[in-house]
C-alpha atoms as a printed R data frame, in Angstrom:
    type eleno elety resid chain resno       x      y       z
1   ATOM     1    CA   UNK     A     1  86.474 77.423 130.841
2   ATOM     2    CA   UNK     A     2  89.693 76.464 132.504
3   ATOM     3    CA   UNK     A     3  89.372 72.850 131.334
4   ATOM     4    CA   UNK     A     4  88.818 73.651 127.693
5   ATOM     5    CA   UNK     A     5  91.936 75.556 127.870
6   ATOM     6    CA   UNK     A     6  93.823 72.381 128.821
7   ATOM     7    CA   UNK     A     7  92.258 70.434 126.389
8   ATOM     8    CA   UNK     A     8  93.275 73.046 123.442
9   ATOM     9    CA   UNK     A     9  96.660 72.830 125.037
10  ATOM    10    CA   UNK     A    10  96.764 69.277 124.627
11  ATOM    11    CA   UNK     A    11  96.295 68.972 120.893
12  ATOM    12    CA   UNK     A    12  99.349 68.395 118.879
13  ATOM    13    CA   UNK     A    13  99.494 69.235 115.215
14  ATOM    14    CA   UNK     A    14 100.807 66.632 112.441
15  ATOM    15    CA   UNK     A    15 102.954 66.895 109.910
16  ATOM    16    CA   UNK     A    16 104.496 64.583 106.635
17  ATOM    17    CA   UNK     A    17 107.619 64.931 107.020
18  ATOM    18    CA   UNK     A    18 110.311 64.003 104.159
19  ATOM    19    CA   UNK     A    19 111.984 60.288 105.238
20  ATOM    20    CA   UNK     A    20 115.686 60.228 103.330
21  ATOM    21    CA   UNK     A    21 117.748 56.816 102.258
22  ATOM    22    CA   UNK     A    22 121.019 55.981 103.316
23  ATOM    23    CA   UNK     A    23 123.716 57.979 101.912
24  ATOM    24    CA   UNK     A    24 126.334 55.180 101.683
25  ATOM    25    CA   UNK     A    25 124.126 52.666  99.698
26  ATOM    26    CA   UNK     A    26 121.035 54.987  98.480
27  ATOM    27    CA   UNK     A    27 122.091 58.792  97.896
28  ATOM    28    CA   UNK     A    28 120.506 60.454 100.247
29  ATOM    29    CA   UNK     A    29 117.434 59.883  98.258
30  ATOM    30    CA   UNK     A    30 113.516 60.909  99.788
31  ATOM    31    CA   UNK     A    31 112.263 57.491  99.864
32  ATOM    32    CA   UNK     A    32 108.918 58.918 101.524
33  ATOM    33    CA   UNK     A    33 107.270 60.791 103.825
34  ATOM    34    CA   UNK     A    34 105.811 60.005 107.398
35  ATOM    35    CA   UNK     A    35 103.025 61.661 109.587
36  ATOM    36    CA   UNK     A    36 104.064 62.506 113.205
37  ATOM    37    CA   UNK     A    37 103.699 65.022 115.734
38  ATOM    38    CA   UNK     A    38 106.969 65.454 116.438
39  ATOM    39    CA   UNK     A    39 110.707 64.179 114.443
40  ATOM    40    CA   UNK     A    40 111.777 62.591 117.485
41  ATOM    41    CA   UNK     A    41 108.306 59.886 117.634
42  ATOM    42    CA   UNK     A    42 110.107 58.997 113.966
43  ATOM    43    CA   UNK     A    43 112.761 57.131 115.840
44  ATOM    44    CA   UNK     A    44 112.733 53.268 115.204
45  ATOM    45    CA   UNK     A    45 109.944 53.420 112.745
46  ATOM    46    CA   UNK     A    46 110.531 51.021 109.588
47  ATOM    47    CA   UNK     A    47 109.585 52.006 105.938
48  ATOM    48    CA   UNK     A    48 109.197 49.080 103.077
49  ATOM    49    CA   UNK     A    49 110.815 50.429  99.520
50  ATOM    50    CA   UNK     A    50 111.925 49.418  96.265
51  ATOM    51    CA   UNK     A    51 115.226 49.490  95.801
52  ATOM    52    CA   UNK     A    52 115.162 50.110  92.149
53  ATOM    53    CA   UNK     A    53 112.608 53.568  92.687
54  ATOM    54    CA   UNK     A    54 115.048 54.727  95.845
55  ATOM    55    CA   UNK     A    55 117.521 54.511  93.409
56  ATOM    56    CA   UNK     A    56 116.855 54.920  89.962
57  ATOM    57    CA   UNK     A    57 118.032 51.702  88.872
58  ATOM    58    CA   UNK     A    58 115.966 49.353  86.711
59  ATOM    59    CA   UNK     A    59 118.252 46.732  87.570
60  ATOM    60    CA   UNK     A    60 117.194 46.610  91.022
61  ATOM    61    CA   UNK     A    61 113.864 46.187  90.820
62  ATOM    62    CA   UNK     A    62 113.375 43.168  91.834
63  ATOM    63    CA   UNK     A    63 114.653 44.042  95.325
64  ATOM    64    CA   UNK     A    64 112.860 46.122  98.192
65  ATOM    65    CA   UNK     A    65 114.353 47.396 101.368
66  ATOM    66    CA   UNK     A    66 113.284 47.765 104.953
67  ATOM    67    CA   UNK     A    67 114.380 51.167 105.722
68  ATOM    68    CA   UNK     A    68 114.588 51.789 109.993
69  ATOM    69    CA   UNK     A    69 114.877 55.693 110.596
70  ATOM    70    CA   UNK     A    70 117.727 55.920 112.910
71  ATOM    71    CA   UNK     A    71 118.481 59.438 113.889
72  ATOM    72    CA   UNK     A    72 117.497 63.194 113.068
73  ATOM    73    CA   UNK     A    73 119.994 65.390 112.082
74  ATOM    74    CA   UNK     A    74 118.441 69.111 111.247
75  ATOM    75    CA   UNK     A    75 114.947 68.534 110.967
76  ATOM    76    CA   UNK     A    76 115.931 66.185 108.213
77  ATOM    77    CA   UNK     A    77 114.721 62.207 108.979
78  ATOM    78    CA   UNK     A    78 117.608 59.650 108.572
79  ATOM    79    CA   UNK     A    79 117.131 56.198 107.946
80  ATOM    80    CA   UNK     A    80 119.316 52.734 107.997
81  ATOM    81    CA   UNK     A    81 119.071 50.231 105.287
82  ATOM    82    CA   UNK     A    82 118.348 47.307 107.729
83  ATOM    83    CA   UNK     A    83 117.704 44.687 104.734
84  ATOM    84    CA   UNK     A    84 117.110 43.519 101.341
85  ATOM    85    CA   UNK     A    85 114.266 41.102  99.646
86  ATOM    86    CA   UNK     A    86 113.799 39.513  96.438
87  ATOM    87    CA   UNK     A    87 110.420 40.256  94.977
88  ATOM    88    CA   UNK     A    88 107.921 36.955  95.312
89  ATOM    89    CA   UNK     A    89 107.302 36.599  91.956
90  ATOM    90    CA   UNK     A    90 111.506 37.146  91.088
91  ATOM    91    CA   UNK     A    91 112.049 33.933  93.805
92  ATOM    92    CA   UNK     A    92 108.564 31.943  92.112
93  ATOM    93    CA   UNK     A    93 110.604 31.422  89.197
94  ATOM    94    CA   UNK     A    94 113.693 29.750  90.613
95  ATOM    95    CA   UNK     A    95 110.970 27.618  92.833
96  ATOM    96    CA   UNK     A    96 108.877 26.427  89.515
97  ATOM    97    CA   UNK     A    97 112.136 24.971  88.353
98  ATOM    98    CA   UNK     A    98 112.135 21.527  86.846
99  ATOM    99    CA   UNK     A    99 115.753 20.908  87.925
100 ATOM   100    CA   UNK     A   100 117.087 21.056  92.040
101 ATOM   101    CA   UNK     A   101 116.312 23.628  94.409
102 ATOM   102    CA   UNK     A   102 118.778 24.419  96.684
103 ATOM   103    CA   UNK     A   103 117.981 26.922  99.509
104 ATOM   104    CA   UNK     A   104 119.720 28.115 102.077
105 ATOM   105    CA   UNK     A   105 119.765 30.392 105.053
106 ATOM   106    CA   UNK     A   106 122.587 31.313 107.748
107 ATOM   107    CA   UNK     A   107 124.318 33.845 109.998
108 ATOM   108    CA   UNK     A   108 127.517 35.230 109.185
109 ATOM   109    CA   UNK     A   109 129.435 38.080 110.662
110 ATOM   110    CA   UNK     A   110 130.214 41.440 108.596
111 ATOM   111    CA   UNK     A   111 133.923 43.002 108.834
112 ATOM   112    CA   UNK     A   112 133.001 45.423 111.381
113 ATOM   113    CA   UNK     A   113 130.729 42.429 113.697
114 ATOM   114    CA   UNK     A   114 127.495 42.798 112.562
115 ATOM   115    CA   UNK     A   115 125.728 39.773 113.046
116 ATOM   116    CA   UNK     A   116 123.060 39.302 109.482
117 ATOM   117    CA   UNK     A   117 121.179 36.672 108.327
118 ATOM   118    CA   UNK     A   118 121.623 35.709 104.553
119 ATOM   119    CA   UNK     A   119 119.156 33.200 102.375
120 ATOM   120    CA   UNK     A   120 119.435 32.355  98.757
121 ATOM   121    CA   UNK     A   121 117.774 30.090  96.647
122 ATOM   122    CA   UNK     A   122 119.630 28.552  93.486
123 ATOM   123    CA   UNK     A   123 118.315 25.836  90.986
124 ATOM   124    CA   UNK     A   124 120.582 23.158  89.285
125 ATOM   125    CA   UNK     A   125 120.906 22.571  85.388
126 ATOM   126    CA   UNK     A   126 119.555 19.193  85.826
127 ATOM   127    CA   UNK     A   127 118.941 17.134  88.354
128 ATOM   128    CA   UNK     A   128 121.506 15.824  90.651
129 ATOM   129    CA   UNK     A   129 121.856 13.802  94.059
130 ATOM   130    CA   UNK     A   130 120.761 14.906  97.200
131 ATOM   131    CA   UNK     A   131 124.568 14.226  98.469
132 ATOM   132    CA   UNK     A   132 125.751 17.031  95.509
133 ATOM   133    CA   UNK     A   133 122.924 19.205  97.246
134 ATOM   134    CA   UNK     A   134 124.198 18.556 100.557
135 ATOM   135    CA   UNK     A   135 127.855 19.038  99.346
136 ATOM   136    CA   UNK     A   136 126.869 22.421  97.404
137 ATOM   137    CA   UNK     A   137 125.396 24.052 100.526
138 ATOM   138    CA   UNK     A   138 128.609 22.971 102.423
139 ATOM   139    CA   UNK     A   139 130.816 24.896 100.033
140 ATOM   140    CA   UNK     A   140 128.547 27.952 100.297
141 ATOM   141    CA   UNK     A   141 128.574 28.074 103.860
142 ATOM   142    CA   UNK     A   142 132.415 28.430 104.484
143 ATOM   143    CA   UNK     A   143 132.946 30.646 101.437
144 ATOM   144    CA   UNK     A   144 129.942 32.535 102.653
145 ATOM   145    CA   UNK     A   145 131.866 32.995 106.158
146 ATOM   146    CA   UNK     A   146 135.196 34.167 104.460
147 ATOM   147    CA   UNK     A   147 133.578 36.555 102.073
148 ATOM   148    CA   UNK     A   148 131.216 37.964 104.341
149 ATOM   149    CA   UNK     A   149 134.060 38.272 107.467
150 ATOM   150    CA   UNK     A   150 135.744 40.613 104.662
151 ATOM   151    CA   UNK     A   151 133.126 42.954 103.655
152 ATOM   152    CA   UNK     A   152 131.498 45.614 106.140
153 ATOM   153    CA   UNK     A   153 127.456 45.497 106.065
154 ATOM   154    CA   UNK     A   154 127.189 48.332 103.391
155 ATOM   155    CA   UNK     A   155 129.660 47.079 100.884
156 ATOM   156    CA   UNK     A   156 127.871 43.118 101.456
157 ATOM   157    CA   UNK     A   157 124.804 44.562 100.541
158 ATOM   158    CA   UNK     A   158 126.181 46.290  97.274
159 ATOM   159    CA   UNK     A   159 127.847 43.213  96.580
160 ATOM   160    CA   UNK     A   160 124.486 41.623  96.335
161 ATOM   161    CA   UNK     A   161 122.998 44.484  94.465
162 ATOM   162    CA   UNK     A   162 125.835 44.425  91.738
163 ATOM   163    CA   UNK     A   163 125.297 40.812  91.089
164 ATOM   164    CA   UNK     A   164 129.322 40.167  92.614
165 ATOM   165    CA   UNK     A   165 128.330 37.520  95.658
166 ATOM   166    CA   UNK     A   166 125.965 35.706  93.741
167 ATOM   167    CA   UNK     A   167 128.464 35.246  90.729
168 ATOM   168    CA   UNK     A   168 131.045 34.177  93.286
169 ATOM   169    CA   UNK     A   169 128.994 31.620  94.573
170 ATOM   170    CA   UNK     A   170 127.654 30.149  91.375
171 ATOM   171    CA   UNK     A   171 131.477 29.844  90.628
172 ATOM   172    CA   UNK     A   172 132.184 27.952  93.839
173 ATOM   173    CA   UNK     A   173 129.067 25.730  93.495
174 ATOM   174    CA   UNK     A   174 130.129 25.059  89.906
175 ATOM   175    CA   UNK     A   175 133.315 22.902  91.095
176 ATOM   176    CA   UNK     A   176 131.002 20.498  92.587
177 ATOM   177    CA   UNK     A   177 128.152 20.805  90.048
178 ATOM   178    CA   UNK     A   178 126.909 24.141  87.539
179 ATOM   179    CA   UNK     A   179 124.040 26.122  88.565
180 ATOM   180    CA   UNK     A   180 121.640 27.511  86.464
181 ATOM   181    CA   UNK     A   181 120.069 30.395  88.890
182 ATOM   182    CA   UNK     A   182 121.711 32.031  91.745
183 ATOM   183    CA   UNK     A   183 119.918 34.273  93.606
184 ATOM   184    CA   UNK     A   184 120.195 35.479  97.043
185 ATOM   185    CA   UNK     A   185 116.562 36.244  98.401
186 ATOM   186    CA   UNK     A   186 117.290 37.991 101.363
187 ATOM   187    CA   UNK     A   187 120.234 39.792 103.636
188 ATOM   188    CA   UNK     A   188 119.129 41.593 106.656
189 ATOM   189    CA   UNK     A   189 120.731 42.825 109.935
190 ATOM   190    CA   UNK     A   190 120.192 40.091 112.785
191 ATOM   191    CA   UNK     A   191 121.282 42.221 115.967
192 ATOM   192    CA   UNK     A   192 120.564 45.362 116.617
193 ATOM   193    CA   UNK     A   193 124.172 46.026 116.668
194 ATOM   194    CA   UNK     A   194 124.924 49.411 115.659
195 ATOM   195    CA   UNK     A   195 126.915 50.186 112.365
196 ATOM   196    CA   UNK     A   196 129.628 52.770 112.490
């Protein structure tokens, strides 16, 4: 009889609970809910979401975010934008280009020394040298280090989601040759450095 009573006292209800975006980037928006036995076991867990539905935004669409719940502040679940990704089938259209691909992919370091890994993809407007390639991805590396050294992780990331950064760099890529896409498939945190 004893041991039954144990056992009983073992069992731990679940519950969904509500999963909220970012405040700084995403409003505060319920991007979801989660099924734990207790708010703390949230901690560290990582939810997959379109940008455009967290946020109401056609526009963004073609992006989703990995959402990493970071704290718990009143029963209510907090999360961290940890990174953005083009769609596949947004970044199959630059690659079925009949002109140059030019990809990319590099660490930079936010305002505030968060270490993040950015990749893009771009395609020329016809087809060039291998050396203008080379030269092109040059270019886009050191602006890439200035721009990004100015901007703290949240304002990079809205940068990317206003269509700003890419603009800038399909300016600075058109002094050495024009570009006819620009798109940057993917900015994520690289550390687990902690943003303020």
């Amino acid at each position: 009889m004893a041991s039954k009573k144990q056992q009983a006292k073992k069992i731990i209800k679940k519950r969904w609970e509500e999963v909220r975006a970012p405040q700084d980037i995403c409003g505060n928006t319920v991007i979801g809910e989660i099924y734990l036995s207790g708010l703390q076991n949230a901690i560290g867990k990582k939810i997959q979401y379109n940008i455009g539905l967290v946020m109401n935004q056609p526009k963004y669409y073609k992006y989703d975010g990995t959402f990493k719940i970071s704290k718990i502040e009143e029963k209510t679940i907090l999360t961290e934008l940890e990174g953005i990704q083009i769609l596949a089938s947004q970044k199959q259209n630059i690659i079925l280009s009949k002109t140059n691909l030019i990809e990319d992919n590099q660490v930079y370091k936010t305002k505030e020394g968060i270490l993040v890994k950015l990749s893009y993809s771009a395609a020329t407007i016809k087809k060039t040298t291998k050396t203008k390639e080379t030269l092109i991805r040059s270019a886009l590396r050191d602006f890439l280090t200035k721009k990004i050294s100015e901007l703290t992780y949240t304002d990079a990331v809205k940068s990317i989601l206003n269509k700003d950064l890419p603009y800038e760099m399909k300016k600075v890529s058109h002094k050495l040759y024009p570009l006819r896409i620009m798109e940057i498939t993917k900015f994520s945190i690289k550390t687990q450095t902690q943003r303020k």
